[in-house]
Short mmCIF file of C-alpha atoms in Angstrom, two decimals:
data_model
loop_
_atom_site.label_atom_id
_atom_site.label_comp_id
_atom_site.label_asym_id
_atom_site.label_seq_id
_atom_site.Cartn_x
_atom_site.Cartn_y
_atom_site.Cartn_z
CA MET W 1 -21.70 -33.86 -66.04
CA GLY W 2 -22.94 -30.28 -65.75
CA ILE W 3 -23.39 -28.14 -62.68
CA ILE W 4 -26.70 -28.64 -60.93
CA GLU W 5 -28.58 -25.37 -60.62
CA GLY W 6 -28.54 -23.93 -57.12
CA THR W 7 -25.31 -25.64 -56.02
CA THR W 8 -22.03 -23.93 -55.32
CA ARG W 9 -18.50 -25.09 -55.80
CA PRO W 10 -16.20 -25.24 -52.80
CA LYS W 11 -13.89 -22.26 -52.39
CA SER W 12 -10.49 -22.16 -50.75
CA VAL W 13 -8.21 -19.82 -48.84
CA GLN W 14 -4.46 -20.01 -48.37
CA ALA W 15 -2.74 -18.59 -45.32
CA ASP W 16 1.05 -18.47 -44.98
CA TYR W 17 3.34 -18.46 -41.96
CA ASP W 18 7.10 -17.93 -42.26
CA PHE W 19 9.19 -17.36 -39.14
CA ALA W 20 11.64 -15.22 -41.16
CA VAL W 21 8.79 -12.82 -42.07
CA ASP W 22 6.24 -13.16 -39.26
CA GLY W 23 8.46 -13.82 -36.25
CA GLY W 24 7.74 -16.35 -33.54
CA ALA W 25 6.88 -14.41 -30.37
CA VAL W 26 4.22 -15.72 -28.02
CA SER W 27 1.23 -13.96 -29.59
CA THR W 28 -1.66 -14.22 -32.03
CA ILE W 29 -0.59 -13.67 -35.65
CA THR W 30 -2.99 -13.05 -38.55
CA LEU W 31 -1.48 -14.95 -41.45
CA ARG W 32 -0.64 -13.58 -44.88
CA GLY W 33 -2.10 -14.72 -48.21
CA ASP W 34 -5.52 -15.01 -49.82
CA ASN W 35 -6.89 -15.33 -46.32
CA THR W 36 -10.41 -13.88 -46.13
CA ILE W 37 -13.25 -16.22 -45.18
CA PRO W 38 -16.69 -14.61 -45.56
CA ALA W 39 -19.35 -14.47 -42.86
CA GLY W 40 -21.56 -17.56 -42.91
CA ALA W 41 -18.96 -19.75 -44.63
CA VAL W 42 -18.74 -23.38 -43.52
CA ILE W 43 -15.16 -24.67 -43.44
CA THR W 44 -15.30 -28.35 -44.32
CA GLY W 45 -11.66 -29.39 -44.63
CA GLY W 46 -8.13 -28.56 -45.60
CA TYR W 47 -4.52 -29.29 -44.72
CA ILE W 48 -1.30 -27.76 -43.47
CA ASP W 49 1.78 -28.10 -45.69
CA VAL W 50 4.90 -27.65 -43.55
CA GLU W 51 7.90 -26.65 -45.65
CA THR W 52 10.32 -25.91 -42.79
CA ALA W 53 9.85 -27.74 -39.48
CA CYS W 54 8.80 -25.56 -36.57
CA ALA W 55 11.26 -25.18 -33.72
CA SER W 56 10.79 -24.03 -30.13
CA ALA W 57 11.97 -25.10 -26.70
CA THR W 58 8.45 -25.86 -25.42
CA GLY W 59 6.15 -23.77 -27.63
CA THR W 60 2.79 -24.71 -29.10
CA ILE W 61 0.84 -23.44 -32.10
CA ALA W 62 -2.93 -23.47 -32.45
CA ILE W 63 -4.70 -22.43 -35.66
CA GLN W 64 -8.06 -20.71 -35.64
CA ALA W 65 -10.62 -19.19 -37.96
CA GLU W 66 -13.79 -18.70 -35.90
CA GLY W 67 -12.58 -19.67 -32.41
CA ALA W 68 -9.71 -21.05 -30.37
CA GLY W 69 -8.09 -24.11 -31.93
CA ASP W 70 -10.96 -24.82 -34.33
CA ILE W 71 -8.60 -25.53 -37.26
CA LEU W 72 -5.77 -27.12 -35.22
CA ALA W 73 -5.75 -27.56 -31.45
CA ALA W 74 -2.61 -26.44 -29.62
CA THR W 75 0.17 -28.61 -31.03
CA ALA W 76 3.74 -28.92 -29.75
CA GLN W 77 6.41 -27.89 -32.22
CA ALA W 78 7.51 -31.53 -32.54
CA GLY W 79 4.18 -32.23 -34.28
CA LEU W 80 4.91 -29.71 -37.02
CA THR W 81 7.62 -31.50 -38.97
CA THR W 82 7.85 -31.20 -42.76
CA GLY W 83 5.02 -32.61 -44.85
CA ARG W 84 1.25 -32.33 -44.91
CA LYS W 85 -0.76 -32.36 -41.68
CA SER W 86 -4.49 -32.74 -41.04
CA VAL W 87 -6.80 -30.02 -39.75
CA VAL W 88 -9.81 -30.45 -37.44
CA PRO W 89 -12.53 -29.90 -40.09
CA ALA W 90 -12.62 -33.34 -41.69
CA GLY W 91 -15.60 -33.24 -44.03
CA THR W 92 -18.25 -33.94 -41.39
CA GLY W 93 -20.91 -31.71 -39.91
CA ALA W 94 -19.54 -32.29 -36.42
CA THR W 95 -16.04 -31.07 -37.34
CA SER W 96 -17.02 -28.22 -39.68
CA VAL W 97 -16.53 -24.60 -38.61
CA LYS W 98 -19.06 -21.86 -39.47
CA THR W 99 -17.94 -18.24 -39.43
CA THR W 100 -20.19 -15.63 -37.82
CA VAL W 101 -18.38 -12.65 -39.39
CA THR W 102 -15.66 -12.26 -42.02
CA ARG W 103 -12.53 -13.91 -40.63
CA SER W 104 -8.85 -14.43 -41.38
CA VAL W 105 -6.83 -17.48 -40.38
CA GLN W 106 -4.65 -16.87 -37.33
CA ILE W 107 -2.06 -18.82 -35.39
CA VAL W 108 -1.66 -18.61 -31.64
CA ILE W 109 1.88 -19.23 -30.39
CA ALA W 110 1.88 -20.09 -26.69
CA THR W 111 4.15 -21.35 -23.91
CA ALA W 112 7.44 -20.32 -25.59
CA ALA W 113 8.59 -18.43 -28.68
CA PHE W 114 9.30 -20.22 -31.95
CA THR W 115 12.70 -19.95 -33.62
CA ALA W 116 11.91 -21.52 -37.02
CA GLY W 117 9.05 -22.71 -39.17
CA LYS W 118 7.33 -22.17 -42.49
CA PHE W 119 3.96 -23.55 -43.56
CA ARG W 120 0.87 -22.92 -45.67
CA ILE W 121 -2.65 -23.63 -44.51
CA VAL W 122 -5.25 -24.41 -47.17
CA LEU W 123 -8.91 -24.48 -46.11
CA PHE W 124 -11.97 -25.42 -48.15
CA TYR W 125 -15.35 -23.83 -47.48
CA LYS W 126 -18.80 -23.29 -48.99
#
């Protein structure tokens, strides 16, 4: 089946967090990788692939593109064990995220510093 004229293929971005490189202080960290989402993009889905479990006494991580927690609401470190995790945009209009300007994926570490963790975030957008 060919491509229908006027349609676009989904694009993706990858954003990487590694405690050994990025640290774990309570802060907002712009992630590394092919991490530029253009203005007007609609993020429709994705996943988080945790390679090394996150560790903190009581810390939380939220992931955002356009606004606070729009990719992942604040999540306790215990929820970021190894394996793939879901993101908020789940292929529906109600959960999609539309960027107003060019954005990069960021994490927000709150409550307490992190002492370990490594993951990749993959987001799909049109």
